PDB file of C-alpha atoms and ligand atoms in Angstrom:
ATOM      1  CA  MET A   1     -13.606 -65.446  34.064  1.00  0.00           C
ATOM      2  CA  LEU A   2     -12.320 -61.822  33.432  1.00  0.00           C
ATOM      3  CA  LYS A   3      -8.765 -63.056  34.520  1.00  0.00           C
ATOM      4  CA  ASP A   4      -8.802 -65.708  31.921  1.00  0.00           C
ATOM      5  CA  THR A   5      -9.919 -63.749  29.238  1.00  0.00           C
ATOM      6  CA  TYR A   6      -7.278 -61.045  30.231  1.00  0.00           C
ATOM      7  CA  ILE A   7      -4.548 -63.822  29.907  1.00  0.00           C
ATOM      8  CA  LYS A   8      -5.957 -65.068  26.538  1.00  0.00           C
ATOM      9  CA  LEU A   9      -5.946 -61.282  24.978  1.00  0.00           C
ATOM     10  CA  ARG A  10      -2.520 -60.787  26.490  1.00  0.00           C
ATOM     11  CA  ASP A  11      -1.136 -63.759  24.957  1.00  0.00           C
ATOM     12  CA  ILE A  12      -2.442 -63.164  21.591  1.00  0.00           C
ATOM     13  CA  LEU A  13      -1.081 -59.746  21.571  1.00  0.00           C
ATOM     14  CA  ALA A  14       2.207 -60.795  22.821  1.00  0.00           C
ATOM     15  CA  ARG A  15       2.617 -63.427  20.261  1.00  0.00           C
ATOM     16  CA  ALA A  16       1.998 -60.821  17.711  1.00  0.00           C
ATOM     17  CA  GLY A  17       4.896 -58.760  19.061  1.00  0.00           C
ATOM     18  CA  ILE A  18       2.793 -55.730  20.543  1.00  0.00           C
ATOM     19  CA  GLU A  19       4.985 -53.963  22.638  1.00  0.00           C
ATOM     20  CA  SER A  20       2.676 -53.705  25.736  1.00  0.00           C
ATOM     21  CA  PRO A  21       0.340 -56.687  25.554  1.00  0.00           C
ATOM     22  CA  GLY A  22      -0.684 -56.698  29.192  1.00  0.00           C
ATOM     23  CA  LEU A  23      -1.718 -52.776  29.113  1.00  0.00           C
ATOM     24  CA  GLU A  24      -3.437 -53.291  25.764  1.00  0.00           C
ATOM     25  CA  ALA A  25      -5.387 -56.139  26.956  1.00  0.00           C
ATOM     26  CA  ARG A  26      -6.617 -54.266  29.991  1.00  0.00           C
ATOM     27  CA  LEU A  27      -7.591 -51.185  27.633  1.00  0.00           C
ATOM     28  CA  LEU A  28      -9.554 -53.573  25.470  1.00  0.00           C
ATOM     29  CA  ILE A  29     -11.479 -55.014  28.566  1.00  0.00           C
ATOM     30  CA  GLU A  30     -12.101 -51.617  29.766  1.00  0.00           C
ATOM     31  CA  SER A  31     -13.533 -50.420  26.292  1.00  0.00           C
ATOM     32  CA  ALA A  32     -15.824 -53.492  26.077  1.00  0.00           C
ATOM     33  CA  THR A  33     -16.996 -53.470  29.777  1.00  0.00           C
ATOM     34  CA  GLY A  34     -16.744 -50.116  31.086  1.00  0.00           C
ATOM     35  CA  MET A  35     -14.581 -51.559  33.850  1.00  0.00           C
ATOM     36  CA  SER A  36     -11.731 -49.225  34.707  1.00  0.00           C
ATOM     37  CA  ARG A  37      -8.460 -51.062  34.946  1.00  0.00           C
ATOM     38  CA  ALA A  38      -8.374 -50.896  38.797  1.00  0.00           C
ATOM     39  CA  ALA A  39     -12.185 -52.303  38.616  1.00  0.00           C
ATOM     40  CA  GLN A  40     -10.820 -55.294  36.630  1.00  0.00           C
ATOM     41  CA  ILE A  41      -8.674 -56.481  39.518  1.00  0.00           C
ATOM     42  CA  ALA A  42     -11.618 -56.307  41.921  1.00  0.00           C
ATOM     43  CA  CYS A  43     -13.758 -58.278  39.449  1.00  0.00           C
ATOM     44  CA  ALA A  44     -10.939 -60.586  38.313  1.00  0.00           C
ATOM     45  CA  ASP A  45     -13.302 -63.619  39.147  1.00  0.00           C
ATOM     46  CA  LYS A  46     -16.247 -62.170  37.456  1.00  0.00           C
ATOM     47  CA  GLU A  47     -17.730 -63.959  34.280  1.00  0.00           C
ATOM     48  CA  LEU A  48     -17.517 -61.890  31.240  1.00  0.00           C
ATOM     49  CA  ASP A  49     -20.164 -62.511  28.409  1.00  0.00           C
ATOM     50  CA  CYS A  50     -18.106 -60.578  25.771  1.00  0.00           C
ATOM     51  CA  GLU A  51     -14.960 -62.811  25.591  1.00  0.00           C
ATOM     52  CA  GLN A  52     -15.581 -63.905  22.085  1.00  0.00           C
ATOM     53  CA  ALA A  53     -15.919 -60.264  20.920  1.00  0.00           C
ATOM     54  CA  LEU A  54     -12.744 -59.440  22.958  1.00  0.00           C
ATOM     55  CA  LEU A  55     -10.937 -62.267  21.178  1.00  0.00           C
ATOM     56  CA  GLU A  56     -11.763 -61.041  18.037  1.00  0.00           C
ATOM     57  CA  LEU A  57     -10.712 -57.487  18.668  1.00  0.00           C
ATOM     58  CA  ALA A  58      -7.265 -58.772  20.104  1.00  0.00           C
ATOM     59  CA  GLU A  59      -6.810 -60.710  16.654  1.00  0.00           C
ATOM     60  CA  LYS A  60      -7.402 -57.418  14.650  1.00  0.00           C
ATOM     61  CA  ARG A  61      -4.935 -55.806  16.819  1.00  0.00           C
ATOM     62  CA  ALA A  62      -2.526 -58.604  16.287  1.00  0.00           C
ATOM     63  CA  LYS A  63      -2.790 -57.759  12.569  1.00  0.00           C
ATOM     64  CA  ARG A  64      -1.473 -54.219  13.585  1.00  0.00           C
ATOM     65  CA  TYR A  65      -4.797 -52.617  13.302  1.00  0.00           C
ATOM     66  CA  PRO A  66      -4.149 -49.454  15.438  1.00  0.00           C
ATOM     67  CA  LEU A  67      -5.353 -49.913  19.088  1.00  0.00           C
ATOM     68  CA  GLN A  68      -6.798 -46.309  18.976  1.00  0.00           C
ATOM     69  CA  TYR A  69      -9.044 -47.261  16.079  1.00  0.00           C
ATOM     70  CA  ILE A  70     -10.444 -50.193  18.091  1.00  0.00           C
ATOM     71  CA  LEU A  71     -11.051 -48.248  21.187  1.00  0.00           C
ATOM     72  CA  GLY A  72     -12.660 -45.308  19.187  1.00  0.00           C
ATOM     73  CA  SER A  73     -11.097 -42.492  21.145  1.00  0.00           C
ATOM     74  CA  TRP A  74      -7.767 -41.369  22.376  1.00  0.00           C
ATOM     75  CA  SER A  75      -6.475 -38.768  24.832  1.00  0.00           C
ATOM     76  CA  PHE A  76      -4.535 -35.781  23.448  1.00  0.00           C
ATOM     77  CA  MET A  77      -3.297 -33.407  26.426  1.00  0.00           C
ATOM     78  CA  GLY A  78      -5.896 -34.817  28.794  1.00  0.00           C
ATOM     79  CA  ILE A  79      -8.650 -34.165  25.962  1.00  0.00           C
ATOM     80  CA  GLU A  80     -10.665 -37.283  24.909  1.00  0.00           C
ATOM     81  CA  LEU A  81     -10.897 -37.266  21.013  1.00  0.00           C
ATOM     82  CA  LYS A  82     -12.808 -39.669  18.684  1.00  0.00           C
ATOM     83  CA  VAL A  83     -10.650 -41.247  16.244  1.00  0.00           C
ATOM     84  CA  GLY A  84     -11.397 -44.119  13.766  1.00  0.00           C
ATOM     85  CA  GLU A  85     -10.432 -45.054  10.402  1.00  0.00           C
ATOM     86  CA  GLY A  86      -9.976 -42.033   7.966  1.00  0.00           C
ATOM     87  CA  VAL A  87      -8.394 -39.828  10.637  1.00  0.00           C
ATOM     88  CA  LEU A  88      -4.816 -39.436  11.820  1.00  0.00           C
ATOM     89  CA  ILE A  89      -4.363 -40.646  15.507  1.00  0.00           C
ATOM     90  CA  PRO A  90      -3.287 -37.657  17.686  1.00  0.00           C
ATOM     91  CA  ARG A  91       0.262 -38.280  18.862  1.00  0.00           C
ATOM     92  CA  ASP A  92       1.991 -37.237  21.958  1.00  0.00           C
ATOM     93  CA  ASP A  93       4.824 -35.530  19.697  1.00  0.00           C
ATOM     94  CA  THR A  94       2.035 -33.021  18.762  1.00  0.00           C
ATOM     95  CA  GLU A  95       1.961 -31.831  22.358  1.00  0.00           C
ATOM     96  CA  VAL A  96       5.238 -30.164  21.742  1.00  0.00           C
ATOM     97  CA  LEU A  97       3.597 -27.964  18.950  1.00  0.00           C
ATOM     98  CA  VAL A  98       0.763 -27.059  21.289  1.00  0.00           C
ATOM     99  CA  ASP A  99       3.150 -26.101  23.929  1.00  0.00           C
ATOM    100  CA  LEU A 100       5.097 -23.600  21.609  1.00  0.00           C
ATOM    101  CA  CYS A 101       1.866 -22.160  20.589  1.00  0.00           C
ATOM    102  CA  LEU A 102       0.765 -21.689  24.038  1.00  0.00           C
ATOM    103  CA  GLY A 103       3.809 -19.960  24.883  1.00  0.00           C
ATOM    104  CA  TYR A 104       3.449 -17.622  21.935  1.00  0.00           C
ATOM    105  CA  LEU A 105      -0.287 -17.222  22.849  1.00  0.00           C
ATOM    106  CA  LYS A 106      -0.132 -16.379  26.695  1.00  0.00           C
ATOM    107  CA  ASP A 107       0.609 -12.567  25.737  1.00  0.00           C
ATOM    108  CA  VAL A 108      -1.963 -12.286  22.936  1.00  0.00           C
ATOM    109  CA  GLU A 109      -5.638 -11.204  23.856  1.00  0.00           C
ATOM    110  CA  SER A 110      -8.501 -12.986  22.496  1.00  0.00           C
ATOM    111  CA  PRO A 111      -6.568 -14.594  19.720  1.00  0.00           C
ATOM    112  CA  LYS A 112      -7.664 -15.759  16.501  1.00  0.00           C
ATOM    113  CA  VAL A 113      -6.257 -19.172  15.380  1.00  0.00           C
ATOM    114  CA  VAL A 114      -6.283 -21.226  12.230  1.00  0.00           C
ATOM    115  CA  ASP A 115      -5.624 -25.047  12.390  1.00  0.00           C
ATOM    116  CA  LEU A 116      -4.808 -26.157   9.009  1.00  0.00           C
ATOM    117  CA  CYS A 117      -5.141 -29.930   8.018  1.00  0.00           C
ATOM    118  CA  ALA A 118      -6.726 -30.302  11.418  1.00  0.00           C
ATOM    119  CA  GLY A 119      -7.643 -34.080  11.285  1.00  0.00           C
ATOM    120  CA  SER A 120      -9.283 -35.000  14.438  1.00  0.00           C
ATOM    121  CA  GLY A 121      -9.191 -31.451  15.590  1.00  0.00           C
ATOM    122  CA  ALA A 122      -6.507 -32.140  18.426  1.00  0.00           C
ATOM    123  CA  ILE A 123      -4.441 -28.833  17.989  1.00  0.00           C
ATOM    124  CA  GLY A 124      -7.286 -26.538  17.449  1.00  0.00           C
ATOM    125  CA  ILE A 125      -9.415 -28.000  20.385  1.00  0.00           C
ATOM    126  CA  ALA A 126      -6.200 -27.918  22.826  1.00  0.00           C
ATOM    127  CA  LEU A 127      -5.674 -24.298  22.090  1.00  0.00           C
ATOM    128  CA  ASN A 128      -9.430 -23.367  22.289  1.00  0.00           C
ATOM    129  CA  ARG A 129      -9.425 -24.932  25.529  1.00  0.00           C
ATOM    130  CA  LEU A 130      -5.966 -24.101  27.123  1.00  0.00           C
ATOM    131  CA  ALA A 131      -5.543 -20.412  25.317  1.00  0.00           C
ATOM    132  CA  ASN A 132      -9.130 -19.409  24.942  1.00  0.00           C
ATOM    133  CA  ALA A 133      -8.524 -19.051  21.424  1.00  0.00           C
ATOM    134  CA  SER A 134     -11.370 -18.492  18.863  1.00  0.00           C
ATOM    135  CA  VAL A 135     -10.391 -21.134  16.525  1.00  0.00           C
ATOM    136  CA  THR A 136     -10.995 -22.247  12.708  1.00  0.00           C
ATOM    137  CA  ALA A 137     -10.286 -25.670  11.907  1.00  0.00           C
ATOM    138  CA  VAL A 138      -9.823 -26.428   8.232  1.00  0.00           C
ATOM    139  CA  GLU A 139      -9.993 -30.159   6.981  1.00  0.00           C
ATOM    140  CA  LEU A 140     -10.195 -31.640   3.298  1.00  0.00           C
ATOM    141  CA  SER A 141     -10.863 -35.203   3.870  1.00  0.00           C
ATOM    142  CA  ASP A 142     -14.641 -36.520   4.381  1.00  0.00           C
ATOM    143  CA  ARG A 143     -13.592 -39.064   6.710  1.00  0.00           C
ATOM    144  CA  ALA A 144     -11.491 -37.089   9.071  1.00  0.00           C
ATOM    145  CA  TYR A 145     -13.915 -34.250   8.479  1.00  0.00           C
ATOM    146  CA  TYR A 146     -16.702 -36.390  10.152  1.00  0.00           C
ATOM    147  CA  PHE A 147     -14.297 -37.010  13.325  1.00  0.00           C
ATOM    148  CA  LEU A 148     -13.488 -33.335  13.460  1.00  0.00           C
ATOM    149  CA  LEU A 149     -17.091 -32.411  13.683  1.00  0.00           C
ATOM    150  CA  GLN A 150     -17.932 -34.901  16.464  1.00  0.00           C
ATOM    151  CA  ASN A 151     -14.913 -33.742  18.223  1.00  0.00           C
ATOM    152  CA  ILE A 152     -15.886 -30.036  18.439  1.00  0.00           C
ATOM    153  CA  ILE A 153     -19.239 -30.533  19.500  1.00  0.00           C
ATOM    154  CA  ASN A 154     -20.002 -28.230  22.562  1.00  0.00           C
ATOM    155  CA  THR A 155     -17.051 -25.991  21.442  1.00  0.00           C
ATOM    156  CA  ASP A 156     -17.247 -22.672  19.520  1.00  0.00           C
ATOM    157  CA  ILE A 157     -14.662 -23.924  17.014  1.00  0.00           C
ATOM    158  CA  THR A 158     -15.573 -23.064  13.393  1.00  0.00           C
ATOM    159  CA  PRO A 159     -14.988 -26.164  10.894  1.00  0.00           C
ATOM    160  CA  ILE A 160     -14.359 -25.489   7.395  1.00  0.00           C
ATOM    161  CA  LYS A 161     -14.261 -28.541   5.090  1.00  0.00           C
ATOM    162  CA  GLY A 162     -11.892 -27.466   2.512  1.00  0.00           C
ATOM    163  CA  ASP A 163      -8.471 -27.581   0.727  1.00  0.00           C
ATOM    164  CA  VAL A 164      -5.698 -25.396   2.582  1.00  0.00           C
ATOM    165  CA  THR A 165      -4.413 -24.421  -0.944  1.00  0.00           C
ATOM    166  CA  GLU A 166      -7.747 -23.049  -2.016  1.00  0.00           C
ATOM    167  CA  CYS A 167      -9.740 -21.839   1.043  1.00  0.00           C
ATOM    168  CA  TYR A 168      -7.168 -19.368   2.318  1.00  0.00           C
ATOM    169  CA  ASN A 169      -9.221 -16.507   0.269  1.00  0.00           C
ATOM    170  CA  SER A 170     -12.173 -16.735   2.137  1.00  0.00           C
ATOM    171  CA  PHE A 171     -10.532 -14.763   4.862  1.00  0.00           C
ATOM    172  CA  GLU A 172      -9.395 -11.051   5.326  1.00  0.00           C
ATOM    173  CA  GLU A 173      -5.905 -10.222   5.059  1.00  0.00           C
ATOM    174  CA  GLU A 174      -4.001 -10.032   8.309  1.00  0.00           C
ATOM    175  CA  TYR A 175      -6.739 -11.706  10.167  1.00  0.00           C
ATOM    176  CA  PHE A 176      -5.123 -14.396  12.225  1.00  0.00           C
ATOM    177  CA  ASP A 177      -2.748 -14.175  15.257  1.00  0.00           C
ATOM    178  CA  LEU A 178      -1.506 -17.792  14.806  1.00  0.00           C
ATOM    179  CA  ILE A 179      -1.442 -20.134  11.831  1.00  0.00           C
ATOM    180  CA  VAL A 180      -0.697 -23.738  12.902  1.00  0.00           C
ATOM    181  CA  SER A 181      -0.456 -26.908  11.160  1.00  0.00           C
ATOM    182  CA  ASN A 182       0.482 -30.367  11.559  1.00  0.00           C
ATOM    183  CA  PRO A 183       0.644 -31.055   7.819  1.00  0.00           C
ATOM    184  CA  PRO A 184       1.382 -34.288   5.922  1.00  0.00           C
ATOM    185  CA  TYR A 185       5.200 -34.397   6.041  1.00  0.00           C
ATOM    186  CA  ILE A 186       6.262 -37.896   5.245  1.00  0.00           C
ATOM    187  CA  LYS A 187       8.377 -38.254   1.972  1.00  0.00           C
ATOM    188  CA  THR A 188       6.327 -40.234  -0.538  1.00  0.00           C
ATOM    189  CA  ASP A 189       8.912 -42.969  -0.818  1.00  0.00           C
ATOM    190  CA  GLU A 190       9.295 -43.410   2.807  1.00  0.00           C
ATOM    191  CA  LEU A 191       5.493 -44.075   3.290  1.00  0.00           C
ATOM    192  CA  LYS A 192       6.119 -47.702   3.082  1.00  0.00           C
ATOM    193  CA  THR A 193       8.846 -47.659   5.829  1.00  0.00           C
ATOM    194  CA  LEU A 194       6.755 -46.517   8.503  1.00  0.00           C
ATOM    195  CA  GLN A 195       5.274 -48.878  11.403  1.00  0.00           C
ATOM    196  CA  PRO A 196       2.900 -51.328  10.110  1.00  0.00           C
ATOM    197  CA  GLU A 197      -0.069 -49.500  12.239  1.00  0.00           C
ATOM    198  CA  VAL A 198       0.537 -46.313  10.029  1.00  0.00           C
ATOM    199  CA  GLY A 199      -0.333 -48.267   7.174  1.00  0.00           C
ATOM    200  CA  PHE A 200      -4.160 -48.347   8.358  1.00  0.00           C
ATOM    201  CA  GLU A 201      -3.863 -44.559   8.928  1.00  0.00           C
ATOM    202  CA  PRO A 202      -4.957 -42.130   5.928  1.00  0.00           C
ATOM    203  CA  GLU A 203      -2.158 -41.665   3.432  1.00  0.00           C
ATOM    204  CA  THR A 204      -3.537 -38.022   2.820  1.00  0.00           C
ATOM    205  CA  ALA A 205      -2.716 -37.277   6.337  1.00  0.00           C
ATOM    206  CA  LEU A 206       0.928 -38.327   5.756  1.00  0.00           C
ATOM    207  CA  ASP A 207       2.372 -37.773   2.318  1.00  0.00           C
ATOM    208  CA  GLY A 208       4.267 -34.805   1.889  1.00  0.00           C
ATOM    209  CA  GLY A 209       5.370 -35.189  -1.377  1.00  0.00           C
ATOM    210  CA  ALA A 210       8.751 -36.079  -2.899  1.00  0.00           C
ATOM    211  CA  ASP A 211      10.815 -34.048  -0.146  1.00  0.00           C
ATOM    212  CA  GLY A 212       8.252 -34.124   2.609  1.00  0.00           C
ATOM    213  CA  LEU A 213       7.981 -30.065   2.191  1.00  0.00           C
ATOM    214  CA  VAL A 214       5.257 -29.475   0.021  1.00  0.00           C
ATOM    215  CA  PHE A 215       2.723 -28.399   2.682  1.00  0.00           C
ATOM    216  CA  TYR A 216       5.130 -26.189   4.611  1.00  0.00           C
ATOM    217  CA  ARG A 217       5.786 -24.442   1.324  1.00  0.00           C
ATOM    218  CA  GLU A 218       2.114 -23.956   0.169  1.00  0.00           C
ATOM    219  CA  ILE A 219       0.841 -22.966   3.514  1.00  0.00           C
ATOM    220  CA  THR A 220       3.707 -20.402   4.081  1.00  0.00           C
ATOM    221  CA  ARG A 221       3.055 -18.994   0.385  1.00  0.00           C
ATOM    222  CA  LEU A 222      -0.615 -18.822   0.509  1.00  0.00           C
ATOM    223  CA  TRP A 223      -1.455 -18.142   4.280  1.00  0.00           C
ATOM    224  CA  THR A 224       1.415 -15.515   5.238  1.00  0.00           C
ATOM    225  CA  PRO A 225      -0.901 -12.520   4.017  1.00  0.00           C
ATOM    226  CA  LEU A 226      -3.636 -13.620   6.292  1.00  0.00           C
ATOM    227  CA  LEU A 227      -1.337 -13.451   9.458  1.00  0.00           C
ATOM    228  CA  LYS A 228      -1.386 -10.182  11.417  1.00  0.00           C
ATOM    229  CA  ARG A 229       2.067  -8.378  11.712  1.00  0.00           C
ATOM    230  CA  GLY A 230       3.646  -9.746  14.755  1.00  0.00           C
ATOM    231  CA  GLY A 231       1.495 -12.975  14.542  1.00  0.00           C
ATOM    232  CA  ALA A 232       2.952 -16.550  14.306  1.00  0.00           C
ATOM    233  CA  MET A 233       3.446 -19.541  11.868  1.00  0.00           C
ATOM    234  CA  ALA A 234       3.682 -22.938  13.596  1.00  0.00           C
ATOM    235  CA  PHE A 235       4.412 -26.159  12.246  1.00  0.00           C
ATOM    236  CA  GLU A 236       4.757 -29.790  13.415  1.00  0.00           C
ATOM    237  CA  LEU A 237       8.043 -31.177  11.735  1.00  0.00           C
ATOM    238  CA  GLY A 238       9.209 -34.364  10.661  1.00  0.00           C
ATOM    239  CA  GLU A 239      12.801 -35.442  11.093  1.00  0.00           C
ATOM    240  CA  GLY A 240      15.535 -33.324   9.554  1.00  0.00           C
ATOM    241  CA  GLN A 241      12.884 -30.875   8.436  1.00  0.00           C
ATOM    242  CA  ALA A 242      13.878 -28.028  11.036  1.00  0.00           C
ATOM    243  CA  GLU A 243      16.522 -26.634   8.741  1.00  0.00           C
ATOM    244  CA  PRO A 244      14.808 -26.416   5.463  1.00  0.00           C
ATOM    245  CA  VAL A 245      11.560 -25.223   7.227  1.00  0.00           C
ATOM    246  CA  ALA A 246      13.477 -22.491   9.073  1.00  0.00           C
ATOM    247  CA  ALA A 247      15.282 -21.402   5.883  1.00  0.00           C
ATOM    248  CA  MET A 248      11.962 -21.215   4.092  1.00  0.00           C
ATOM    249  CA  LEU A 249      10.196 -19.330   6.716  1.00  0.00           C
ATOM    250  CA  GLU A 250      13.133 -16.692   6.688  1.00  0.00           C
ATOM    251  CA  ARG A 251      12.953 -16.398   2.904  1.00  0.00           C
ATOM    252  CA  HIS A 252       9.231 -15.260   3.735  1.00  0.00           C
ATOM    253  CA  GLY A 253      10.440 -12.707   6.060  1.00  0.00           C
ATOM    254  CA  TYR A 254       9.780 -14.308   9.138  1.00  0.00           C
ATOM    255  CA  SER A 255      11.848 -13.861  12.355  1.00  0.00           C
ATOM    256  CA  ASP A 256      12.127 -15.016  15.968  1.00  0.00           C
ATOM    257  CA  ILE A 257      12.322 -18.573  14.820  1.00  0.00           C
ATOM    258  CA  LYS A 258      12.097 -21.086  17.674  1.00  0.00           C
ATOM    259  CA  THR A 259      11.917 -24.803  17.560  1.00  0.00           C
ATOM    260  CA  ALA A 260      11.314 -27.580  20.288  1.00  0.00           C
ATOM    261  CA  LEU A 261      12.373 -31.059  20.802  1.00  0.00           C
ATOM    262  CA  ASP A 262      10.330 -34.118  21.241  1.00  0.00           C
ATOM    263  CA  LEU A 263      10.956 -36.660  23.909  1.00  0.00           C
ATOM    264  CA  GLY A 264      13.259 -38.515  21.201  1.00  0.00           C
ATOM    265  CA  GLY A 265      15.468 -35.362  20.919  1.00  0.00           C
ATOM    266  CA  THR A 266      13.921 -34.669  17.479  1.00  0.00           C
ATOM    267  CA  LYS A 267      13.191 -31.143  16.523  1.00  0.00           C
ATOM    268  CA  ARG A 268       9.670 -31.560  16.306  1.00  0.00           C
ATOM    269  CA  ALA A 269       7.823 -28.296  16.156  1.00  0.00           C
ATOM    270  CA  ILE A 270       8.752 -24.618  15.011  1.00  0.00           C
ATOM    271  CA  ILE A 271       7.223 -21.179  15.400  1.00  0.00           C
ATOM    272  CA  ALA A 272       8.234 -18.013  13.671  1.00  0.00           C
ATOM    273  CA  VAL A 273       6.813 -14.415  13.897  1.00  0.00           C
ATOM    274  CA  LYS A 274       5.752 -12.173  10.947  1.00  0.00           C
ATOM    275  CA  PRO A 275       7.595  -9.056  11.271  1.00  0.00           C
ATOM    276  CA  ARG A 276       5.445  -5.845  12.271  1.00  0.00           C
TER     277      ARG A 276
HETATM  278  N1  LIG B 301       3.530 -38.325  13.084  1.00  0.00           N
HETATM  279  C1  LIG B 301       3.418 -39.085  12.080  1.00  0.00           C
HETATM  280  C2  LIG B 301       4.179 -40.043  11.711  1.00  0.00           C
HETATM  281  O1  LIG B 301       5.417 -39.877  12.011  1.00  0.00           O
HETATM  282  C3  LIG B 301       3.224 -38.227  10.703  1.00  0.00           C
HETATM  283  C4  LIG B 301       2.153 -37.039  10.765  1.00  0.00           C
HETATM  284  C5  LIG B 301       2.191 -36.135   9.534  1.00  0.00           C
HETATM  285  O2  LIG B 301       2.705 -36.588   8.535  1.00  0.00           O
HETATM  286  N2  LIG B 301       2.016 -34.984  10.041  1.00  0.00           N
HETATM  287  O3  LIG B 301       3.850 -41.240  11.402  1.00  0.00           O
END
């Protein structure tokens, strides 16, 4: 019966130290049966024919394989995005960056936006939907690009498969109103200290070089000419990066620099305006 399967799954997850074993057990049942969490209560005594498959998924999760990859999709700002091995899982923290961008774009008519290191497309898709922006999304990795393409079906987002340090020259100068990126920003020697789940995520989406700041420098240097005067550059930030990134943006002539905090109190996003 469903309720017995639930208890088995929950116990496997709890024994492995998963933080919310009951919730995750129900999300696994939901993905395997299509039964919402509410429906599961009503069907507690129903026989499930997929218990074996569910137990295998729970064992996989017990080895810290990310829940989001098992489910195959994850919600970002109310938008359901396909995810799987090879693409960074969209995080709640990134909503802070999207909010900063939305605040900036509310006064811009028909904004042109580029999302660099787009991954699943989370940021670009949110800005396309919520700010009616015309968005270009740039992603280098084959596997991430595959998810990006699936996620932008039924949008007018333009995907570009390429390296952000190379493809900048395919645009006119002063073309974009906003350049936004959640680049890889973890210091190379801190990669091994992250939660075990992160070990299953692509290193190319995480590794920001020796000081974690390589992509901020490269993007600012190479993409600033493509930004309109009065346009904005916005980044997600790792811990302790607000000051060096703000200083670097100032050196490139940016002003009106604003940062925003995530729920944990870390300065998680920054936006700065290119002078007119
Ligand atoms: N948010 C990710 C983490 O802390 C990092 C993502 C990134 O490097 N942009 O694990």
